[in-house]
Structures are given as C-alpha cells and as structure tokens.
Amino acid sequence: MAKTVISMHDITVIPGDGIGKEVMNATLHILDALNIDLNYTKAYAGNECFQKWGTTIPEDTISLARNSDATLFGAVTTVPGQKSAIITLRKELDLYANIRPVKSYPGVRSVYQDLDLVIIRENTEGLYSGIEEETDDGASALRVITRKASQRICKFAFDYVKHTGRRKLTAVHKANVLKLTDGLFRDIFYDLARKYEDVEAEDRYVDAMAMFLVTKPHKFDVIVTTNLFGDILSDEGAGLVGGLGLAPSANIGKENGLFEPVHGSAPAIAGLGVANPSAMILSAVMMLNYLKEFGEASRLDKALKEVLREGKVATLDLGGGSSTMEMAEAIRKKLVE
Ligand code: NAD
C-alpha cells in the first residue's frame, strides 16, 4: 500500500552504545512504516564516540539536538571518569522534566497488572549536579536543590496531572533528614498545590515510597520527585511491570524534547540481537505525542500492545526466544497489514 505522508519533522537520532544501537535500529525500521515523514540526522554520543573523537558528547551533537524538532536517544555506556553524555544533554538543553511512565501491558508477565502511574523526575540538579570533590578522607558530592528548579518541576507535574486527566500528585522527598534541601522542595510543592485545588496533593518520604511502590502501587497516580530519587524509583517501577525492556521516558524542556528508554547499554547482552526494543518504541510513541502526531502515536502504541498481548514474538526478557529485529518486524507488520 502506498504511504500517505502527512507531516515532516526533523529528528536527531543518537543511537549511542551497546543495545542502544540495536533498539534504535529496530525502532527506526518500525517508524518507517508510519504515515509520517521523519527526517533523521544521525549524531554521536557515548563511549564509542569517546574512543573515536575523544569526547562522549561532541558540540555538533548538542547543537543538532537543540535545533531539531525532537531527539531520539538509544543508550550510552558511561565509563567511570567520563562525562555522562545523557546528563550533559539534559543540562545543555535544559530538559528539566523527565517523565517516566510505569504501566503494565496485557500479555507481559509482571508483578502487577493494571498498573498505570507516572514518575516525574527533576532532571537538572540534585545529586546529579556533578559537583564532587576529594576530601582528606575520601570524597563528597553536592546535592543542589534550587527554588527555581523545584518550582518549575512541581508546576510541570501539577499541569501534567490536569492535562492528562489524572487526579492525584504525590511529592516524594526526605525532608525529615534533608531539612533545608528537601524541606524547600516539599514547601514549594504545597505552595503550588493551593493553586491546583482540583488535584489531590500529598507527600511521602522516599524510603516509605520505595516500599509502597511494591506493596500498594495502585494508590499512586503521578509522583514528582528530585533527580536521584526519581531515577531509583522509576527503575523499581519498571521492575513491577515487566522490566527495563518496557520502560520508556521523555525529557522535556521549554524548547526541546528528548526521548529515550530508561535502560542503559546493557553490555552483557549487547551484540547478541536479543534486547527488547519495546522501551525504545514506547519512547518513540511519547515523541510522536510531543510532536502532536496523536493518530500515528496511537497506531504505533496499539501495534506494540498487540504483539505483547499475543506473546508469539517476544524477546528473552519477556519469556520468548525472538530477536530484537523479529519483534520489530512483527510490530511493523501490524502497521502495514
Ligand atoms: P542497563 O539498563 O544497561 O541493564 C540493567 C539490566 O537490564 C541488565 O541485566 C540488562 O541486560 C537488562 N536490560 C536493560 N535493557 C534491556 C532490554 N532492552 N532488553 C532486555 N534486557 C534489558 O543498566 P546497567 O547494566 O546498570 O548499565 C550498563 C551501562 O549503561 C553503564 O555504562 C551505565 O552507565 C549505562 N547507562 C546508561 C543509561 C543511558 O544511556 N540513559 C542509563 C542507565 C545506564
């Protein structure tokens, strides 16, 4: 069937390292079957990039990502001592909001079925500010919490709850111990809550939240938290719904959007062609929604869900024996049949 192209977007594609490259290939193969014209420019980042050009994140890559309509990012290997490519991109593009859905899919073996919550993580400061120094007896890292970053992430989260028709927002912090930093974050959250009377606002300590995510996750709807807590809780969330192979994310700023799976480059399975491409594909669905291509986003989401529900073509982590590209082919087939 001839493809009816309805719009055109410039997309920066950063495959990265390891399985990042494999799940990106699979995803581009599927996106090619959509009724949408995506104009890709490939850019480099990560450890292989460092080996070739001596930097994990060249200026050209940052500039391309800044000037495109959206960026698709696979995953990178971060070698200790190297500058993290993804953290640099998030900071350079001021991608302050990291949206990480925790959603279960029919047909996927998981701890919980019918789970549908979202973690919104502050993406530019906290313990990932990268301010570390050696001390007489070791080293220390600075955990930066600013009024500006806390206000904009909490506002983003309240707006997200409203725009997506959700009902409740939970702020997660450790203000009982980190009185100044997380105390500020919690106070800003409740100040804003007064302006969003129709959103139920509550807060939890991060340690208790880690347990509640396992014992009663259905009680939560949208969670907003600081950088490291959000990173840890979202991996925990992924573990409840089938693993990292199914966990997508969006990094959103005022001017740019970057979409990437939560997982890393998975060196243990890299090169074997067995990585689950679902997290990357779901990240592409988030990108299409960001580009307001709602129809094609929904078609792609549906095609993936059907393949997951049928369970006939599934990668190792899903209990099957199919390769990354076999799964991609099965999803693509749903789009063109
Ligand atoms: P990882 O996410 O790469 O892997 C964790 C576990 O999940 C491994 O057992 C892996 O095999 C499995 N896994 C991950 N994605 C999978 C998929 N799509 N299909 C099937 N199984 C999958 O985390 P890690 O092992 O802690 O880190 C490996 C490298 O990735 C490190 O260099 C780390 O710094 C980097 N990393 C990068 C990012 C990023 O690029 N955003 C995120 C996390 C880790």
Short mmCIF file of C-alpha atoms and ligand atoms in Angstrom, two decimals:
data_model
loop_
_atom_site.label_atom_id
_atom_site.label_comp_id
_atom_site.label_asym_id
_atom_site.label_seq_id
_atom_site.Cartn_x
_atom_site.Cartn_y
_atom_site.Cartn_z
CA MET A 1 0.00 0.00 0.00
CA ALA A 2 1.36 3.48 -0.89
CA LYS A 3 2.35 5.56 2.08
CA THR A 4 0.37 8.79 2.57
CA VAL A 5 2.76 11.21 4.19
CA ILE A 6 1.01 13.81 6.32
CA SER A 7 3.77 15.78 8.01
CA MET A 8 7.50 16.24 8.30
CA HIS A 9 9.68 16.59 11.37
CA ASP A 10 13.46 16.92 11.83
CA ILE A 11 14.64 14.31 14.28
CA THR A 12 18.13 13.94 15.74
CA VAL A 13 18.92 10.26 16.22
CA ILE A 14 21.57 9.32 18.77
CA PRO A 15 21.88 5.51 18.91
CA GLY A 16 24.79 5.54 21.41
CA ASP A 17 26.43 2.27 22.52
CA GLY A 18 25.60 -1.39 23.02
CA ILE A 19 21.91 -2.23 22.82
CA GLY A 20 21.17 1.48 22.31
CA LYS A 21 22.16 0.96 18.67
CA GLU A 22 20.13 -2.25 18.36
CA VAL A 23 16.87 -0.93 19.81
CA MET A 24 17.28 2.27 17.77
CA ASN A 25 17.64 0.28 14.51
CA ALA A 26 14.55 -1.70 15.37
CA THR A 27 12.56 1.43 16.20
CA LEU A 28 13.55 3.30 13.02
CA HIS A 29 12.54 0.25 10.99
CA ILE A 30 9.07 0.46 12.54
CA LEU A 31 8.74 4.26 12.33
CA ASP A 32 9.44 3.96 8.62
CA ALA A 33 6.07 2.22 8.23
CA LEU A 34 4.09 5.13 9.69
CA ASN A 35 2.26 7.75 7.65
CA ILE A 36 4.62 10.47 8.70
CA ASP A 37 7.83 11.86 7.28
CA LEU A 38 10.61 11.89 9.83
CA ASN A 39 13.80 13.47 8.55
CA TYR A 40 16.62 11.89 10.57
CA THR A 41 20.08 13.26 11.27
CA LYS A 42 22.35 10.80 13.00
CA ALA A 43 24.55 12.11 15.80
CA TYR A 44 27.15 10.53 18.05
CA ALA A 45 27.49 10.23 21.82
CA GLY A 46 28.78 7.78 24.39
CA ASN A 47 31.83 5.60 24.83
CA GLU A 48 32.40 4.57 21.19
CA CYS A 49 32.21 8.26 20.32
CA PHE A 50 34.80 8.95 23.01
CA GLN A 51 37.12 6.27 21.57
CA LYS A 52 36.87 7.86 18.11
CA TRP A 53 36.76 11.58 18.86
CA GLY A 54 37.90 11.94 22.46
CA THR A 55 34.58 13.25 23.75
CA THR A 56 31.43 11.49 24.91
CA ILE A 57 29.26 14.31 23.62
CA PRO A 58 30.54 16.46 20.72
CA GLU A 59 29.30 20.05 20.36
CA ASP A 60 27.76 19.05 16.98
CA THR A 61 25.52 16.52 18.70
CA ILE A 62 24.31 19.07 21.24
CA SER A 63 23.72 21.63 18.50
CA LEU A 64 21.79 19.16 16.31
CA ALA A 65 19.60 18.12 19.23
CA ARG A 66 18.97 21.75 20.13
CA ASN A 67 17.90 22.64 16.60
CA SER A 68 15.73 19.65 15.70
CA ASP A 69 12.04 19.14 16.42
CA ALA A 70 12.85 16.22 18.74
CA THR A 71 15.66 13.80 19.62
CA LEU A 72 15.56 10.03 19.86
CA PHE A 73 18.29 8.68 22.12
CA GLY A 74 19.21 4.98 22.49
CA ALA A 75 21.57 4.41 25.41
CA VAL A 76 25.22 5.03 26.16
CA THR A 77 27.91 3.26 28.12
CA THR A 78 29.31 5.60 30.75
CA VAL A 79 32.82 4.69 31.78
CA PRO A 80 33.80 5.99 35.25
CA GLY A 81 35.69 9.26 34.88
CA GLN A 82 34.00 10.14 31.58
CA LYS A 83 31.47 12.93 31.26
CA SER A 84 27.97 11.47 31.02
CA ALA A 85 26.59 12.20 27.55
CA ILE A 86 22.95 11.99 28.57
CA ILE A 87 23.29 14.11 31.71
CA THR A 88 25.18 16.72 29.66
CA LEU A 89 22.43 16.77 27.02
CA ARG A 90 19.72 17.13 29.66
CA LYS A 91 21.56 20.07 31.18
CA GLU A 92 22.61 21.76 27.93
CA LEU A 93 19.09 21.61 26.50
CA ASP A 94 17.59 22.38 29.91
CA LEU A 95 15.39 19.29 29.69
CA TYR A 96 14.17 19.76 33.22
CA ALA A 97 11.28 17.29 33.33
CA ASN A 98 11.84 13.57 32.99
CA ILE A 99 8.54 11.72 32.51
CA ARG A 100 8.76 8.01 33.26
CA PRO A 101 5.51 6.05 32.92
CA VAL A 102 5.12 2.82 34.90
CA LYS A 103 2.50 0.87 33.00
CA SER A 104 1.63 -2.81 32.79
CA TYR A 105 0.79 -4.44 29.48
CA PRO A 106 -1.57 -7.38 28.97
CA GLY A 107 0.38 -10.48 27.95
CA VAL A 108 3.53 -9.40 29.81
CA ARG A 109 4.45 -11.37 32.92
CA SER A 110 4.69 -8.78 35.67
CA VAL A 111 4.33 -8.33 39.42
CA TYR A 112 1.18 -6.22 38.87
CA GLN A 113 -1.43 -5.98 36.14
CA ASP A 114 -3.46 -2.79 35.58
CA LEU A 115 -0.74 -0.53 36.89
CA ASP A 116 -0.66 2.92 35.32
CA LEU A 117 1.29 5.57 37.17
CA VAL A 118 3.80 8.20 36.12
CA ILE A 119 7.00 9.33 37.80
CA ILE A 120 8.11 12.90 37.04
CA ARG A 121 11.71 13.45 37.99
CA GLU A 122 13.62 16.74 38.23
CA ASN A 123 16.34 16.34 35.64
CA THR A 124 18.89 19.11 36.02
CA GLU A 125 20.17 19.27 39.59
CA GLY A 126 20.01 17.29 42.87
CA LEU A 127 22.71 14.71 43.40
CA TYR A 128 23.34 14.61 39.62
CA SER A 129 24.68 18.17 39.60
CA GLY A 130 28.09 16.56 39.17
CA ILE A 131 29.71 18.72 41.83
CA GLU A 132 32.13 16.38 43.57
CA GLU A 133 35.41 16.93 45.33
CA GLU A 134 38.04 14.89 47.04
CA THR A 135 38.30 15.39 50.77
CA ASP A 136 41.03 14.43 53.24
CA ASP A 137 39.36 11.11 53.87
CA GLY A 138 37.51 10.37 50.63
CA ALA A 139 35.18 12.44 48.52
CA SER A 140 31.92 14.35 48.72
CA ALA A 141 29.11 15.21 46.29
CA LEU A 142 26.89 18.27 46.47
CA ARG A 143 23.12 17.76 46.27
CA VAL A 144 21.80 21.02 44.85
CA ILE A 145 18.11 21.90 45.27
CA THR A 146 17.12 25.34 43.99
CA ARG A 147 13.87 27.24 44.35
CA LYS A 148 13.67 27.79 40.56
CA ALA A 149 14.13 24.13 39.59
CA SER A 150 11.78 22.90 42.32
CA GLN A 151 9.10 25.37 41.31
CA ARG A 152 9.20 24.52 37.63
CA ILE A 153 9.22 20.74 38.12
CA CYS A 154 6.36 20.87 40.63
CA LYS A 155 4.39 23.20 38.34
CA PHE A 156 5.11 20.89 35.39
CA ALA A 157 3.81 17.95 37.44
CA PHE A 158 0.60 19.71 38.55
CA ASP A 159 -0.07 20.80 34.96
CA TYR A 160 0.67 17.26 33.75
CA VAL A 161 -1.93 15.84 36.18
CA LYS A 162 -4.52 18.32 34.92
CA HIS A 163 -3.80 17.96 31.20
CA THR A 164 -3.76 14.18 31.27
CA GLY A 165 -6.99 13.93 33.26
CA ARG A 166 -5.29 12.32 36.22
CA ARG A 167 -6.29 13.09 39.81
CA LYS A 168 -3.53 12.89 42.35
CA LEU A 169 0.06 14.10 42.75
CA THR A 170 2.47 12.72 45.35
CA ALA A 171 5.67 14.62 46.17
CA VAL A 172 8.48 12.30 47.24
CA HIS A 173 11.37 13.64 49.36
CA LYS A 174 13.38 13.07 52.51
CA ALA A 175 12.63 16.36 54.29
CA ASN A 176 12.79 14.78 57.76
CA VAL A 177 16.56 14.37 57.33
CA LEU A 178 17.41 16.78 54.50
CA LYS A 179 15.56 19.65 56.15
CA LEU A 180 16.89 22.54 54.06
CA THR A 181 17.03 20.97 50.61
CA ASP A 182 14.05 18.61 50.63
CA GLY A 183 12.24 20.87 53.08
CA LEU A 184 12.37 23.55 50.38
CA PHE A 185 11.16 21.10 47.72
CA ARG A 186 8.21 19.99 49.88
CA ASP A 187 7.23 23.58 50.84
CA ILE A 188 7.27 24.71 47.22
CA PHE A 189 5.13 21.69 46.29
CA TYR A 190 2.46 22.60 48.88
CA ASP A 191 2.58 26.32 47.99
CA LEU A 192 1.74 25.40 44.41
CA ALA A 193 -0.88 22.85 45.48
CA ARG A 194 -3.08 25.76 46.67
CA LYS A 195 -3.38 26.89 43.05
CA TYR A 196 -4.44 23.43 41.87
CA GLU A 197 -7.42 22.77 44.12
CA ASP A 198 -8.79 20.03 41.87
CA VAL A 199 -5.58 17.98 42.17
CA GLU A 200 -5.25 15.85 45.30
CA ALA A 201 -1.77 16.66 46.68
CA GLU A 202 0.10 14.54 49.21
CA ASP A 203 3.71 13.77 50.09
CA ARG A 204 5.74 10.71 51.15
CA TYR A 205 9.23 10.06 52.38
CA VAL A 206 11.31 8.33 49.71
CA ASP A 207 12.12 5.27 51.84
CA ALA A 208 8.44 4.65 52.59
CA MET A 209 7.61 5.30 48.94
CA ALA A 210 10.07 2.60 47.87
CA MET A 211 8.07 0.14 49.96
CA PHE A 212 4.61 1.44 48.95
CA LEU A 213 5.53 1.10 45.29
CA VAL A 214 5.88 -2.63 45.93
CA THR A 215 3.03 -3.13 48.43
CA LYS A 216 0.30 -0.79 47.14
CA PRO A 217 1.32 0.91 43.88
CA HIS A 218 -2.31 1.32 42.73
CA LYS A 219 -2.73 4.00 45.40
CA PHE A 220 -0.49 6.32 43.38
CA ASP A 221 -1.18 8.24 40.21
CA VAL A 222 1.57 10.77 39.45
CA ILE A 223 4.73 11.15 41.54
CA VAL A 224 7.05 14.18 41.45
CA THR A 225 10.49 13.98 42.96
CA THR A 226 14.11 15.07 42.84
CA ASN A 227 16.71 13.69 40.44
CA LEU A 228 18.27 10.63 42.12
CA PHE A 229 15.08 9.55 43.93
CA GLY A 230 13.23 9.66 40.60
CA ASP A 231 15.93 7.62 38.89
CA ILE A 232 15.81 4.89 41.52
CA LEU A 233 12.03 4.78 41.93
CA SER A 234 11.48 4.56 38.18
CA ASP A 235 13.77 1.52 37.85
CA GLU A 236 11.86 -0.01 40.77
CA GLY A 237 8.63 0.83 38.95
CA ALA A 238 9.95 -0.83 35.79
CA GLY A 239 10.57 -3.97 37.85
CA LEU A 240 6.87 -4.10 38.73
CA VAL A 241 5.67 -4.10 35.15
CA GLY A 242 7.97 -6.44 33.26
CA GLY A 243 11.41 -4.88 33.50
CA LEU A 244 13.59 -2.24 31.90
CA GLY A 245 12.88 -3.53 28.41
CA LEU A 246 9.42 -1.95 28.74
CA ALA A 247 10.23 1.37 30.43
CA PRO A 248 10.21 4.49 28.21
CA SER A 249 10.88 8.11 29.10
CA ALA A 250 10.60 11.68 27.85
CA ASN A 251 12.94 14.52 28.76
CA ILE A 252 11.10 17.78 28.27
CA GLY A 253 12.28 21.39 28.37
CA LYS A 254 10.85 24.70 27.19
CA GLU A 255 12.41 24.40 23.73
CA ASN A 256 13.32 20.72 23.25
CA GLY A 257 12.22 17.17 23.82
CA LEU A 258 14.45 14.08 24.00
CA PHE A 259 13.02 10.57 24.16
CA GLU A 260 14.92 7.54 25.44
CA PRO A 261 14.41 4.18 27.12
CA VAL A 262 15.11 4.16 30.87
CA HIS A 263 17.62 1.34 30.38
CA GLY A 264 21.33 1.64 29.64
CA SER A 265 23.56 -0.01 27.04
CA ALA A 266 23.30 -3.47 28.71
CA PRO A 267 26.84 -4.69 27.88
CA ALA A 268 26.04 -8.27 28.90
CA ILE A 269 23.56 -8.72 26.03
CA ALA A 270 24.93 -6.14 23.58
CA GLY A 271 25.73 -7.55 20.15
CA LEU A 272 23.53 -10.62 20.63
CA GLY A 273 20.47 -9.06 18.99
CA VAL A 274 18.21 -10.11 21.86
CA ALA A 275 17.38 -6.78 23.54
CA ASN A 276 13.73 -5.92 23.94
CA PRO A 277 13.01 -2.91 21.69
CA SER A 278 9.72 -2.03 23.47
CA ALA A 279 11.12 0.69 25.75
CA MET A 280 12.66 2.47 22.76
CA ILE A 281 9.45 2.08 20.73
CA LEU A 282 7.33 3.39 23.61
CA SER A 283 9.73 6.34 23.85
CA ALA A 284 9.07 6.97 20.15
CA VAL A 285 5.33 6.90 20.93
CA MET A 286 5.96 9.61 23.54
CA MET A 287 7.92 11.57 20.91
CA LEU A 288 5.07 11.35 18.39
CA ASN A 289 2.63 12.64 21.01
CA TYR A 290 5.05 15.50 21.77
CA LEU A 291 5.08 16.30 18.03
CA LYS A 292 1.27 16.26 18.20
CA GLU A 293 1.13 13.28 15.84
CA PHE A 294 -1.52 11.72 18.06
CA GLY A 295 -3.03 9.40 15.44
CA GLU A 296 0.26 7.78 14.44
CA ALA A 297 1.38 7.63 18.07
CA SER A 298 -1.75 5.73 18.95
CA ARG A 299 -1.37 3.38 15.95
CA LEU A 300 2.20 2.53 16.96
CA ASP A 301 1.23 2.05 20.60
CA LYS A 302 -1.60 -0.28 19.55
CA ALA A 303 0.65 -2.33 17.24
CA LEU A 304 3.19 -2.87 20.02
CA LYS A 305 0.48 -3.75 22.55
CA GLU A 306 -0.98 -6.34 20.18
CA VAL A 307 2.38 -8.04 19.73
CA LEU A 308 2.94 -8.03 23.51
CA ARG A 309 -0.56 -9.37 24.19
CA GLU A 310 -0.26 -12.18 21.61
CA GLY A 311 3.13 -13.18 23.07
CA LYS A 312 4.05 -15.16 19.93
CA VAL A 313 7.02 -12.96 19.07
CA ALA A 314 8.79 -11.98 22.27
CA THR A 315 12.37 -11.34 23.35
CA LEU A 316 14.18 -13.30 26.06
CA ASP A 317 13.29 -10.92 28.91
CA LEU A 318 9.61 -11.40 28.01
CA GLY A 319 9.95 -15.18 28.22
CA GLY A 320 10.32 -15.74 24.47
CA GLY A 321 13.14 -16.54 22.11
CA SER A 322 12.74 -13.92 19.39
CA SER A 323 15.39 -11.46 18.35
CA THR A 324 15.14 -7.67 18.57
CA MET A 325 14.54 -7.40 14.82
CA GLU A 326 12.00 -10.25 14.76
CA MET A 327 9.97 -8.35 17.32
CA ALA A 328 10.37 -5.13 15.32
CA GLU A 329 9.24 -6.95 12.17
CA ALA A 330 6.13 -8.29 13.95
CA ILE A 331 5.19 -4.78 15.09
CA ARG A 332 5.86 -3.29 11.66
CA LYS A 333 3.66 -5.96 10.09
CA LYS A 334 0.75 -4.87 12.32
CA LEU A 335 1.15 -1.32 10.99
CA VAL A 336 1.12 -2.20 7.32
CA GLU A 337 -1.37 -5.10 7.17
P1 NAD B 1 21.22 -1.45 31.99
O1 NAD B 1 19.91 -0.74 31.95
O2 NAD B 1 22.05 -1.35 30.79
O3 NAD B 1 20.96 -3.01 32.31
C1 NAD B 1 20.34 -3.45 33.51
C2 NAD B 1 19.77 -4.87 33.30
O4 NAD B 1 18.61 -4.83 32.49
C3 NAD B 1 20.75 -5.81 32.59
O5 NAD B 1 20.56 -7.09 33.11
C4 NAD B 1 20.31 -5.75 31.15
O6 NAD B 1 20.65 -6.91 30.42
C5 NAD B 1 18.79 -5.60 31.31
N1 NAD B 1 18.20 -4.83 30.20
C6 NAD B 1 18.27 -3.49 30.04
N2 NAD B 1 17.63 -3.13 28.93
C7 NAD B 1 17.15 -4.26 28.37
C8 NAD B 1 16.39 -4.51 27.20
N3 NAD B 1 16.01 -3.53 26.38
N4 NAD B 1 16.07 -5.80 26.92
C9 NAD B 1 16.43 -6.79 27.73
N5 NAD B 1 17.15 -6.62 28.87
C10 NAD B 1 17.49 -5.35 29.17
O7 NAD B 1 21.99 -0.89 33.28
P2 NAD B 1 23.47 -1.17 33.78
O8 NAD B 1 23.88 -2.59 33.48
O9 NAD B 1 23.48 -0.70 35.17
O10 NAD B 1 24.39 -0.17 32.93
C11 NAD B 1 25.08 -0.53 31.73
C12 NAD B 1 25.68 0.73 31.12
O11 NAD B 1 24.64 1.62 30.71
C13 NAD B 1 26.57 1.52 32.09
O12 NAD B 1 27.69 2.02 31.39
C14 NAD B 1 25.67 2.67 32.54
O13 NAD B 1 26.40 3.81 32.91
C15 NAD B 1 24.86 2.91 31.27
N6 NAD B 1 23.53 3.53 31.48
C16 NAD B 1 23.16 4.43 30.53
C17 NAD B 1 21.91 5.00 30.59
C18 NAD B 1 21.51 5.95 29.49
O14 NAD B 1 22.14 5.94 28.43
N7 NAD B 1 20.47 6.76 29.68
C19 NAD B 1 21.01 4.63 31.61
C20 NAD B 1 21.42 3.68 32.55
C21 NAD B 1 22.69 3.13 32.46
#
